[in-house]
Coordinates of C-alpha atoms and ligand atoms in Angstrom, one line a residue:
M1 CA -15.3 -7.4 25.7
A2 CA -12.0 -6.3 27.0
L3 CA -9.1 -6.1 24.6
D4 CA -5.6 -6.5 25.9
T5 CA -3.6 -3.8 24.2
T6 CA -0.3 -4.6 25.9
E7 CA 0.7 -6.8 23.0
T8 CA -0.2 -4.1 20.5
G9 CA 2.0 -1.7 22.4
E10 CA 4.9 -4.1 22.3
N11 CA 4.5 -4.5 18.6
L12 CA 4.6 -0.8 18.0
C13 CA 7.7 -0.4 20.1
E14 CA 9.3 -3.1 18.0
F15 CA 8.3 -1.0 15.0
H16 CA 11.7 0.6 15.3
A17 CA 13.6 -2.0 17.4
V18 CA 14.8 -3.5 14.2
E19 CA 18.1 -5.4 13.9
A20 CA 20.8 -2.8 13.5
H21 CA 22.7 -3.0 10.2
P22 CA 26.0 -4.7 10.9
S23 CA 27.9 -1.7 9.6
R24 CA 26.2 1.6 8.9
P25 CA 25.2 1.8 5.2
Q26 CA 26.9 4.5 3.3
R27 CA 25.9 7.0 0.6
K28 CA 27.0 5.8 -2.8
A29 CA 27.3 7.2 -6.4
I30 CA 24.0 6.7 -8.3
P31 CA 24.4 6.6 -12.1
A32 CA 22.5 9.2 -14.1
G33 CA 19.0 8.0 -15.1
Q34 CA 17.6 7.5 -18.6
L35 CA 14.2 6.9 -20.0
L36 CA 13.1 3.3 -20.6
I37 CA 11.1 3.0 -23.8
N38 CA 10.4 -0.2 -25.6
G39 CA 13.0 -2.1 -23.6
K40 CA 15.9 0.4 -24.3
W41 CA 17.4 3.0 -22.0
I42 CA 17.6 6.3 -24.0
N43 CA 18.0 10.0 -23.4
A44 CA 15.2 12.5 -23.7
E45 CA 14.7 13.9 -27.2
A46 CA 15.4 17.5 -26.1
G47 CA 18.6 16.5 -24.2
E48 CA 17.4 18.2 -20.9
T49 CA 18.0 16.7 -17.5
M50 CA 16.7 17.3 -13.9
D51 CA 18.9 17.3 -10.8
V52 CA 18.1 14.9 -7.9
M53 CA 18.8 16.3 -4.4
D54 CA 19.7 14.6 -1.2
P55 CA 17.7 16.3 1.6
T56 CA 20.2 15.3 4.3
T57 CA 23.3 16.8 2.6
E58 CA 21.4 19.2 0.4
A59 CA 23.9 18.1 -2.3
S60 CA 23.1 16.8 -5.8
I61 CA 23.0 13.0 -6.0
T62 CA 22.7 12.6 -9.7
H63 CA 20.5 13.7 -12.6
V64 CA 17.7 12.1 -14.6
Q65 CA 16.2 12.9 -18.0
K66 CA 13.6 15.6 -18.3
G67 CA 11.2 13.8 -20.5
S68 CA 8.6 15.7 -22.5
A69 CA 5.2 15.1 -24.1
A70 CA 7.1 13.9 -27.2
D71 CA 9.1 11.3 -25.2
T72 CA 5.9 10.2 -23.5
Q73 CA 4.2 9.7 -26.8
K74 CA 7.0 7.3 -27.8
A75 CA 6.5 5.3 -24.6
I76 CA 2.7 5.3 -25.2
D77 CA 3.2 4.0 -28.8
A78 CA 5.6 1.3 -27.5
A79 CA 3.2 0.2 -24.8
Y80 CA 0.2 0.3 -27.2
T81 CA 2.0 -1.8 -29.7
A82 CA 3.3 -4.2 -27.1
F83 CA -0.3 -4.7 -25.8
E84 CA -1.9 -5.0 -29.3
D85 CA 0.7 -7.2 -30.9
G86 CA 3.0 -8.5 -28.2
P87 CA 2.7 -11.7 -26.1
W88 CA 2.2 -10.1 -22.6
G89 CA -1.6 -9.9 -22.5
R90 CA -2.1 -13.2 -24.2
M91 CA 0.5 -15.1 -22.2
R92 CA -0.6 -18.0 -19.9
H93 CA -1.2 -16.6 -16.5
E94 CA 1.4 -18.8 -14.9
D95 CA 4.1 -17.7 -17.4
R96 CA 3.4 -14.1 -16.6
A97 CA 3.4 -14.9 -12.9
K98 CA 6.9 -16.6 -13.3
I99 CA 8.3 -13.3 -14.5
L100 CA 6.6 -11.3 -11.7
F101 CA 7.9 -13.8 -9.1
R102 CA 11.4 -13.3 -10.6
M103 CA 10.9 -9.5 -10.3
A104 CA 10.1 -10.0 -6.6
D105 CA 13.2 -12.1 -6.0
L106 CA 15.4 -9.6 -7.8
M107 CA 13.9 -6.8 -5.7
D108 CA 14.8 -8.7 -2.5
E109 CA 18.3 -9.4 -3.8
R110 CA 18.8 -5.7 -4.5
A111 CA 17.1 -4.5 -1.3
E112 CA 20.3 -2.8 -0.1
D113 CA 20.5 -0.7 -3.3
F114 CA 16.8 0.2 -3.1
A115 CA 17.1 1.2 0.6
I116 CA 20.1 3.5 0.0
R117 CA 18.4 5.1 -3.0
E118 CA 15.2 5.8 -1.0
A119 CA 17.2 7.1 2.1
M120 CA 19.3 9.5 -0.1
D121 CA 16.4 10.5 -2.3
M122 CA 13.5 11.1 0.1
G123 CA 15.1 10.8 3.5
M124 CA 13.3 7.5 4.5
P125 CA 15.2 5.8 7.4
Y126 CA 17.1 2.9 5.9
T127 CA 16.0 0.4 8.5
D128 CA 12.3 1.2 8.1
F129 CA 12.7 0.6 4.4
R130 CA 14.6 -2.7 4.7
T131 CA 12.3 -4.1 7.4
I132 CA 8.9 -2.7 6.4
I133 CA 8.8 -1.3 2.9
M134 CA 10.9 -3.7 0.9
P135 CA 9.2 -6.9 2.0
H136 CA 5.9 -5.2 1.3
C137 CA 6.9 -4.1 -2.2
S138 CA 8.3 -7.5 -3.3
G139 CA 5.3 -9.1 -1.6
L140 CA 2.9 -7.1 -3.8
F141 CA 4.5 -8.6 -6.9
R142 CA 4.1 -12.2 -5.5
F143 CA 0.6 -11.5 -4.3
F144 CA -0.7 -10.1 -7.6
A145 CA 1.1 -12.8 -9.6
G146 CA -0.9 -15.3 -7.5
Q147 CA -4.1 -13.4 -7.7
A148 CA -3.9 -13.2 -11.5
M149 CA -3.3 -17.0 -11.8
A150 CA -6.3 -17.6 -9.5
H151 CA -8.8 -15.0 -10.7
M152 CA -8.1 -13.9 -14.3
D153 CA -10.1 -16.7 -15.9
G154 CA -13.8 -16.2 -16.6
S155 CA -16.9 -18.3 -16.0
Y156 CA -19.4 -20.5 -17.9
R157 CA -23.0 -19.8 -17.0
T158 CA -26.5 -20.9 -18.0
S159 CA -29.3 -18.6 -19.3
Y160 CA -33.1 -18.4 -19.6
E161 CA -32.9 -20.8 -22.6
D162 CA -31.5 -24.3 -22.3
N163 CA -29.4 -24.0 -25.5
I164 CA -27.8 -20.7 -24.5
R165 CA -24.6 -20.5 -22.5
I166 CA -22.9 -17.3 -21.2
L167 CA -19.1 -17.3 -21.1
T168 CA -17.3 -14.4 -19.4
R169 CA -13.7 -13.5 -20.0
R170 CA -11.7 -11.3 -17.7
E171 CA -9.3 -9.1 -19.8
P172 CA -6.6 -6.5 -19.1
L173 CA -7.5 -2.9 -19.8
G174 CA -4.6 -2.2 -22.2
V175 CA -2.1 0.6 -21.5
V176 CA -1.9 1.9 -17.9
G177 CA -0.2 5.2 -16.9
A178 CA 1.0 5.1 -13.3
I179 CA 1.7 8.5 -11.8
T180 CA 3.3 8.4 -8.4
P181 CA 4.2 11.0 -5.7
W182 CA 7.5 11.7 -4.0
N183 CA 6.7 10.1 -0.7
F184 CA 7.0 6.3 -0.4
P185 CA 8.2 6.2 -4.1
L186 CA 8.8 2.5 -4.4
A187 CA 5.8 1.3 -2.4
L188 CA 3.3 3.5 -4.3
T189 CA 4.9 2.4 -7.6
A190 CA 4.7 -1.3 -6.7
S191 CA 1.1 -1.0 -5.7
K192 CA 0.2 0.0 -9.2
I193 CA 2.7 -1.8 -11.4
A194 CA 2.2 -5.2 -9.7
P195 CA -1.5 -5.5 -10.3
G196 CA -1.2 -3.7 -13.6
L197 CA 1.3 -6.2 -15.1
A198 CA -0.2 -9.2 -13.4
A199 CA -3.5 -8.6 -15.2
G200 CA -1.7 -8.4 -18.5
N201 CA -1.6 -4.7 -19.1
C202 CA 1.4 -2.7 -20.4
V203 CA 2.5 0.1 -18.2
I204 CA 4.2 3.5 -18.4
H205 CA 5.5 4.8 -15.1
K206 CA 5.9 8.5 -14.4
P207 CA 7.6 8.9 -11.0
A208 CA 7.7 12.2 -9.0
S209 CA 10.4 14.5 -10.3
D210 CA 11.8 14.9 -6.8
T211 CA 12.3 11.2 -6.0
P212 CA 12.8 9.1 -9.2
L213 CA 15.7 6.9 -8.0
T214 CA 14.0 3.7 -7.0
A215 CA 11.8 3.9 -10.1
L216 CA 14.9 3.6 -12.2
A217 CA 16.1 0.6 -10.2
L218 CA 12.6 -1.1 -10.4
A219 CA 12.5 -0.6 -14.2
Q220 CA 15.9 -2.3 -14.5
V221 CA 14.6 -5.2 -12.4
A222 CA 11.7 -5.6 -14.8
L223 CA 14.1 -5.8 -17.8
D224 CA 16.4 -8.3 -15.9
A225 CA 13.4 -10.5 -15.0
G226 CA 12.4 -10.8 -18.7
V227 CA 9.4 -8.5 -19.0
P228 CA 9.1 -8.2 -22.8
E229 CA 9.9 -5.0 -24.8
G230 CA 7.4 -2.2 -24.5
V231 CA 5.5 -3.8 -21.6
Y232 CA 7.2 -1.7 -18.9
N233 CA 8.2 1.9 -19.8
L234 CA 9.5 4.6 -17.5
I235 CA 9.5 8.4 -18.3
T236 CA 10.9 10.9 -15.8
G237 CA 9.9 14.5 -16.3
P238 CA 7.5 17.2 -15.1
G239 CA 3.9 16.2 -14.3
G240 CA 2.5 19.0 -16.4
A241 CA 4.2 17.5 -19.5
V242 CA 4.7 13.8 -19.0
G243 CA 1.7 13.1 -16.7
D244 CA -0.6 15.3 -18.7
A245 CA 0.3 13.5 -22.0
L246 CA -0.6 10.2 -20.3
V247 CA -3.9 11.5 -19.0
R248 CA -5.0 13.0 -22.4
S249 CA -3.9 10.2 -24.7
K250 CA -6.5 8.0 -26.3
K251 CA -4.1 5.1 -26.3
V252 CA -3.8 5.1 -22.5
D253 CA -6.8 3.2 -21.0
K254 CA -6.2 3.9 -17.3
I255 CA -4.4 6.3 -15.0
A256 CA -3.4 5.0 -11.6
F257 CA -2.6 8.1 -9.6
T258 CA -1.4 8.8 -6.1
G259 CA -0.8 12.4 -5.2
S260 CA -2.5 15.5 -3.9
T261 CA -6.2 16.0 -4.1
S262 CA -5.8 19.2 -6.2
V263 CA -3.7 17.5 -8.9
G264 CA -6.0 14.4 -8.8
M265 CA -9.1 16.6 -9.5
G266 CA -7.4 18.0 -12.6
L267 CA -6.5 14.5 -13.8
I268 CA -10.2 13.4 -13.4
R269 CA -11.3 16.4 -15.5
N270 CA -8.6 16.0 -18.1
G271 CA -9.2 12.2 -18.4
A272 CA -12.9 12.7 -19.0
D273 CA -12.4 13.4 -22.8
T274 CA -11.0 10.0 -23.3
I275 CA -13.3 8.2 -20.8
K276 CA -10.3 7.1 -18.8
H277 CA -10.4 4.4 -16.2
Q278 CA -8.9 6.1 -13.1
T279 CA -8.0 5.2 -9.6
M280 CA -7.2 8.2 -7.3
E281 CA -5.2 7.8 -4.1
L282 CA -5.3 11.3 -2.7
G283 CA -4.6 13.3 0.5
G284 CA -5.6 12.8 4.1
K285 CA -6.1 14.3 7.5
S286 CA -6.6 11.2 9.5
P287 CA -8.0 11.2 13.0
N288 CA -6.5 9.1 15.8
I289 CA -9.2 8.8 18.6
I290 CA -7.7 7.9 22.0
F291 CA -10.2 6.9 24.7
A292 CA -9.5 7.1 28.5
D293 CA -9.8 3.3 28.7
A294 CA -6.9 2.7 26.2
N295 CA -3.6 1.3 27.4
M296 CA -1.8 4.6 27.7
E297 CA 1.7 3.3 26.7
A298 CA 0.3 1.6 23.6
A299 CA -1.8 4.6 22.7
L300 CA 1.3 6.9 23.0
Q301 CA 3.2 4.5 20.7
A302 CA 0.4 4.4 18.1
A303 CA 0.1 8.2 18.2
F304 CA 3.8 8.7 17.9
W305 CA 4.5 6.4 15.0
G306 CA 1.1 7.3 13.5
I307 CA 2.2 10.9 12.9
F308 CA 6.0 10.8 13.0
W309 CA 6.9 7.8 10.9
N310 CA 8.7 8.9 7.8
K311 CA 8.7 12.4 9.4
G312 CA 4.9 12.7 8.8
E313 CA 5.3 12.5 5.0
V314 CA 2.7 9.8 4.9
C315 CA -0.7 10.1 3.4
V316 CA -2.3 8.0 6.2
A317 CA -0.4 9.8 9.0
G318 CA -2.5 10.2 12.2
S319 CA -2.4 13.9 11.7
R320 CA -5.2 14.8 14.1
I321 CA -5.1 13.3 17.6
L322 CA -8.4 13.3 19.4
V323 CA -8.1 12.6 23.1
E324 CA -10.8 12.0 25.7
Q325 CA -11.0 15.0 28.0
S326 CA -10.3 13.0 31.3
I327 CA -6.8 11.9 30.1
Y328 CA -6.1 14.9 27.8
D329 CA -3.5 16.7 30.0
E330 CA -1.7 13.5 30.9
F331 CA -1.6 12.4 27.3
V332 CA -0.4 15.8 26.0
E333 CA 2.4 15.9 28.6
K334 CA 3.7 12.4 27.9
F335 CA 3.3 12.7 24.1
S336 CA 5.1 16.0 24.1
A337 CA 8.0 14.4 26.1
M338 CA 8.2 11.6 23.5
A339 CA 8.2 14.2 20.7
K340 CA 11.0 16.1 22.3
A341 CA 13.1 12.9 22.6
A342 CA 12.6 11.9 19.0
V343 CA 16.0 11.3 17.2
L344 CA 16.5 13.3 14.1
G345 CA 19.3 12.5 11.8
D346 CA 20.8 10.9 8.7
P347 CA 18.3 8.3 7.4
L348 CA 21.2 5.9 6.9
D349 CA 22.0 6.0 10.6
P350 CA 20.1 3.0 12.2
K351 CA 19.4 5.2 15.3
T352 CA 17.5 7.8 13.3
Q353 CA 13.8 8.0 13.8
L354 CA 13.0 11.1 11.7
G355 CA 15.0 11.8 8.6
P356 CA 15.0 15.1 6.7
I357 CA 11.9 16.5 4.9
A358 CA 12.1 15.2 1.3
T359 CA 12.1 18.5 -0.6
R360 CA 12.9 22.2 0.0
A361 CA 9.3 23.2 -1.1
E362 CA 7.7 20.8 1.4
Y363 CA 10.2 22.0 4.1
D364 CA 9.2 25.7 3.5
K365 CA 5.5 24.7 3.5
I366 CA 5.7 22.8 6.8
L367 CA 7.5 25.7 8.5
K368 CA 4.6 28.0 7.4
Y369 CA 2.1 25.6 9.0
I370 CA 4.2 25.7 12.2
E371 CA 4.0 29.5 12.2
S372 CA 0.2 29.3 11.7
G373 CA 0.0 26.8 14.6
K374 CA 1.9 29.1 16.9
Q375 CA -0.8 31.8 16.2
D376 CA -3.8 29.5 16.7
A377 CA -2.7 26.9 19.3
K378 CA -0.3 26.2 22.1
L379 CA 3.1 24.8 21.0
M380 CA 3.9 21.9 23.3
A381 CA 7.0 20.3 21.6
G382 CA 9.2 20.9 18.6
G383 CA 8.7 23.7 16.1
G384 CA 12.3 24.0 15.3
A385 CA 14.3 23.3 12.1
P386 CA 17.8 22.3 13.3
K387 CA 20.7 21.7 10.9
I388 CA 22.7 18.5 11.5
G389 CA 26.4 19.0 10.7
G390 CA 25.3 22.4 9.4
K391 CA 23.0 20.8 6.7
G392 CA 19.7 19.2 6.0
L393 CA 16.0 19.8 5.8
F394 CA 15.2 18.7 9.3
I395 CA 12.1 19.6 11.2
E396 CA 11.5 18.6 14.8
A397 CA 8.6 16.4 15.9
T398 CA 6.0 19.2 16.6
V399 CA 3.0 19.0 18.9
F400 CA 0.3 21.6 19.4
A401 CA -2.5 21.6 22.0
T402 CA -5.8 23.1 20.8
N403 CA -9.5 22.9 21.4
S404 CA -10.3 23.6 17.8
N405 CA -10.8 21.2 14.9
D406 CA -11.4 24.4 12.7
I407 CA -8.0 26.0 12.8
K408 CA -5.7 25.7 9.8
I409 CA -3.4 23.0 11.3
S410 CA -6.4 20.9 12.2
R411 CA -8.0 21.1 8.8
E412 CA -5.3 21.1 6.2
E413 CA -2.9 18.3 5.2
I414 CA 0.5 19.5 6.5
F415 CA 2.3 16.4 5.3
G416 CA 5.1 16.8 7.9
P417 CA 5.9 16.0 11.6
V418 CA 3.3 18.4 13.0
V419 CA 0.1 17.4 14.8
P420 CA -2.7 19.1 16.8
V421 CA -4.0 17.3 19.8
I422 CA -7.7 18.0 20.4
P423 CA -9.9 17.0 23.4
F424 CA -13.4 15.4 23.1
K425 CA -16.1 14.7 25.7
D426 CA -17.7 11.4 24.6
E427 CA -18.1 8.9 21.8
D428 CA -20.5 11.0 19.7
E429 CA -18.2 14.1 19.9
A430 CA -15.2 11.9 18.9
I431 CA -17.0 10.6 15.8
R432 CA -18.3 14.0 14.9
L433 CA -14.8 15.5 15.1
A434 CA -13.2 12.5 13.3
N435 CA -15.6 12.9 10.4
D436 CA -15.5 16.7 10.3
T437 CA -12.9 16.8 7.5
D438 CA -12.9 16.8 3.7
Y439 CA -10.7 13.7 3.7
G440 CA -11.4 10.1 4.5
L441 CA -8.2 8.1 4.0
A442 CA -7.4 6.5 7.4
S443 CA -8.3 6.7 11.0
G444 CA -7.6 4.9 14.3
I445 CA -9.3 4.1 17.6
Q446 CA -7.3 3.3 20.7
T447 CA -9.5 1.7 23.4
S448 CA -9.4 -1.5 25.6
N449 CA -13.1 -2.0 24.7
L450 CA -13.3 -4.1 21.5
G451 CA -17.1 -3.8 21.3
K452 CA -16.8 0.0 21.3
A453 CA -13.9 -0.1 18.9
L454 CA -15.8 -2.1 16.3
R455 CA -19.1 -0.2 16.8
L456 CA -17.3 3.1 16.2
A457 CA -15.2 1.8 13.3
D458 CA -18.6 1.4 11.5
R459 CA -19.3 5.1 12.0
I460 CA -16.0 6.5 10.7
K461 CA -15.9 7.7 7.1
A462 CA -12.5 6.5 6.0
G463 CA -11.0 3.7 3.9
T464 CA -8.8 2.3 6.7
V465 CA -9.5 2.0 10.5
W466 CA -6.7 0.9 12.7
L467 CA -7.9 -0.4 16.1
N468 CA -5.2 -0.3 18.8
T469 CA -2.5 0.1 16.3
W470 CA -1.4 2.3 13.3
H471 CA 0.6 1.8 10.1
K472 CA -0.3 -1.8 9.4
Y473 CA -0.2 -2.9 5.7
H474 CA -0.4 -6.1 3.8
P475 CA -0.8 -6.9 0.1
N476 CA -4.0 -8.7 0.9
A477 CA -5.6 -5.6 2.6
P478 CA -7.6 -3.3 0.3
F479 CA -6.3 0.3 0.6
G480 CA -7.9 3.6 -0.5
G481 CA -9.9 6.6 0.4
Y482 CA -13.4 8.0 1.0
K483 CA -14.5 11.5 0.1
A484 CA -11.6 13.8 -1.1
S485 CA -9.1 11.1 -0.4
G486 CA -10.1 9.5 -3.7
Y487 CA -11.6 6.3 -5.1
G488 CA -10.6 2.8 -6.2
R489 CA -8.6 0.4 -4.1
E490 CA -5.0 -0.6 -4.3
Q491 CA -3.9 -3.9 -2.8
G492 CA -6.1 -6.8 -1.9
A493 CA -7.9 -9.0 -4.5
E494 CA -10.2 -5.9 -5.0
A495 CA -7.3 -4.0 -6.7
L496 CA -7.3 -6.4 -9.7
E497 CA -10.9 -5.1 -10.5
N498 CA -9.3 -1.8 -11.3
Y499 CA -6.9 -3.2 -13.9
T500 CA -9.3 -5.6 -15.7
Q501 CA -12.6 -5.6 -17.6
Y502 CA -15.1 -8.3 -18.3
K503 CA -16.3 -9.5 -21.7
T504 CA -19.5 -11.5 -22.0
V505 CA -19.7 -14.1 -24.9
W506 CA -23.2 -15.6 -25.7
A507 CA -23.1 -19.0 -27.2
N508 CA -26.0 -20.7 -29.0
L509 CA -25.4 -24.4 -28.6
G510 CA -27.9 -25.2 -31.4
Ligands
NAP601 P1 1.4 15.9 -6.5 O1 2.0 17.2 -6.5 O2 -0.1 15.7 -6.7 O3 2.2 15.0 -7.5 C1 1.9 13.6 -7.7 C2 2.4 13.2 -9.1 O4 1.6 13.9 -10.1 C3 3.8 13.6 -9.4 O5 4.4 12.5 -10.2 C4 3.7 14.8 -10.2 O6 4.8 15.1 -11.1 C5 2.4 14.5 -11.0 N1 1.7 15.7 -11.5 C6 1.8 17.0 -11.1 N2 1.0 17.7 -11.9 C7 0.5 17.0 -12.9 C8 -0.4 17.2 -14.0 N3 -0.9 18.4 -14.2 N4 -0.7 16.1 -14.7 C9 -0.3 14.9 -14.5 N5 0.6 14.6 -13.4 C10 0.9 15.6 -12.6 O7 1.6 15.1 -5.1 P2 3.0 15.0 -4.2 O8 3.2 16.4 -3.7 O9 4.0 14.4 -5.1 O10 2.5 14.0 -3.1 C11 2.0 14.4 -1.9 C12 0.5 14.1 -1.9 O11 0.2 12.8 -2.3 C13 -0.2 14.3 -0.6 O12 -1.4 15.0 -0.8 C14 -0.4 12.9 -0.1 O13 -1.5 12.8 0.8 C15 -0.7 12.2 -1.3 N6 -0.5 10.8 -1.2 C16 -1.6 10.0 -1.1 C17 -1.5 8.6 -0.9 C18 -2.6 7.7 -0.9 O14 -2.4 6.5 -1.0 N7 -3.9 8.2 -0.8 C19 -0.2 8.1 -0.7 C20 0.9 9.0 -0.7 C21 0.7 10.3 -1.0 P3 6.0 16.1 -10.6 O15 6.7 15.4 -9.5 O16 6.8 16.1 -11.8 O17 5.4 17.4 -10.2

């Protein structure tokens, strides 16, 4: 069956053809952050703070509290008490949903503030945030509020004996620790907090130390929407102190983690002593397979946004491009030209396609990968790290041509705007290369043959397969990894499973 990919191509072009902001949004002063414990904003016990840096200007934006294990314990105690004694877990589903719908509305009302924070904090283009991320984040709260109303109730079943009935109750887990990374700070927070709260759990959020600014704004939204005391707590501070205290606490029932595979492995080990429920959203090295029968323009768009959106700081970036041999040279030439034309700049400028790399440590790491790529492969585009107005952690959209899936830049997660393009001979080789990775987060197939696309989708070992597109998300679509990319699903009705447990009640009718 032939699949017309023209439409897909147009959609992808529109990905960035968003309505320009009437006047360019401006940087603004962000108040210093505090810890939210038991419904009150307070300072860390030790009085220490952490600086938050703007990667575009390399200047300090503000500071937040450097929470410790002791501060975390206070939040754990507050959440535990709120769960055991408070109304949240026992509330009627529709009353809880009303509060979550209010949170979603407040998020939309404050979208401008969220977008400026994310642009200043992690370099995400303002327009991408307003048009793609923000509706998704508020949508997650609406979606899970509805899911909980529809699916939190149990069932009434018969048994072997006529006088025996089985009742099931679906209950929240208790206290959930949400630990999130510095990329997509709001989206990855919303995908944990929304199902967690909707199911009736109490939550403690520990955002990444480098990008805590939207987390502070979201916690304020929760307070303003009427989330009761102790139900939503926020602790900023180092992972080794705050995150570790959450993972090891007996009073924390579940850890919802997004981050690197290496830290995730440690959390799994450290959570074992308390039989922690855990969901792990980890790293990726996702293959984008481009067949000769694909619409070339659409495939180029899918490949470009697949790797370069949010400057490649995306767990599901299409970070290995596999191209059928017969179109390899043409694709590499056109794709490299697109990369050379990519617009780097201030994320608040509506024309910007690639903002700065979020942190100095990531910037240095990516530049090392580029040096490694220069040794092992042919540099076709980019490779530079220009300053804009003399400042900023910018790295050019960088393309390498190589025959090898075994060199460092083909195997390791670079987490930046750098991609190897690798040729393949036929379907079997494409699938072999695609699956020849430790990871299994996302993948894509670009072809005009829908039958082939669906057949090969079955053979790919990854949690997401995008056919003739890339970077599509919806609250209703389960999201998560295979292999070293983790386990558990966020989003979709399936995600509620990870925040609830079932109780079975046997009734003798006499
Ligand atoms: P990271 O270094 O693993 O950190 C993630 C979070 O864990 C941060 O909040 C960090 O706190 C905390 N942490 C660090 N050490 C800890 C410890 N010993 N105990 C408890 N918590 C600890 O990851 P990252 O560099 O922020 O994020 C990039 C990674 O995330 C990439 O590998 C990317 O692929 C992955 N990611 C995956 C998905 C997905 O959905 N699968 C989505 C986005 C990103 P500090 O910030 O204070 O260090």
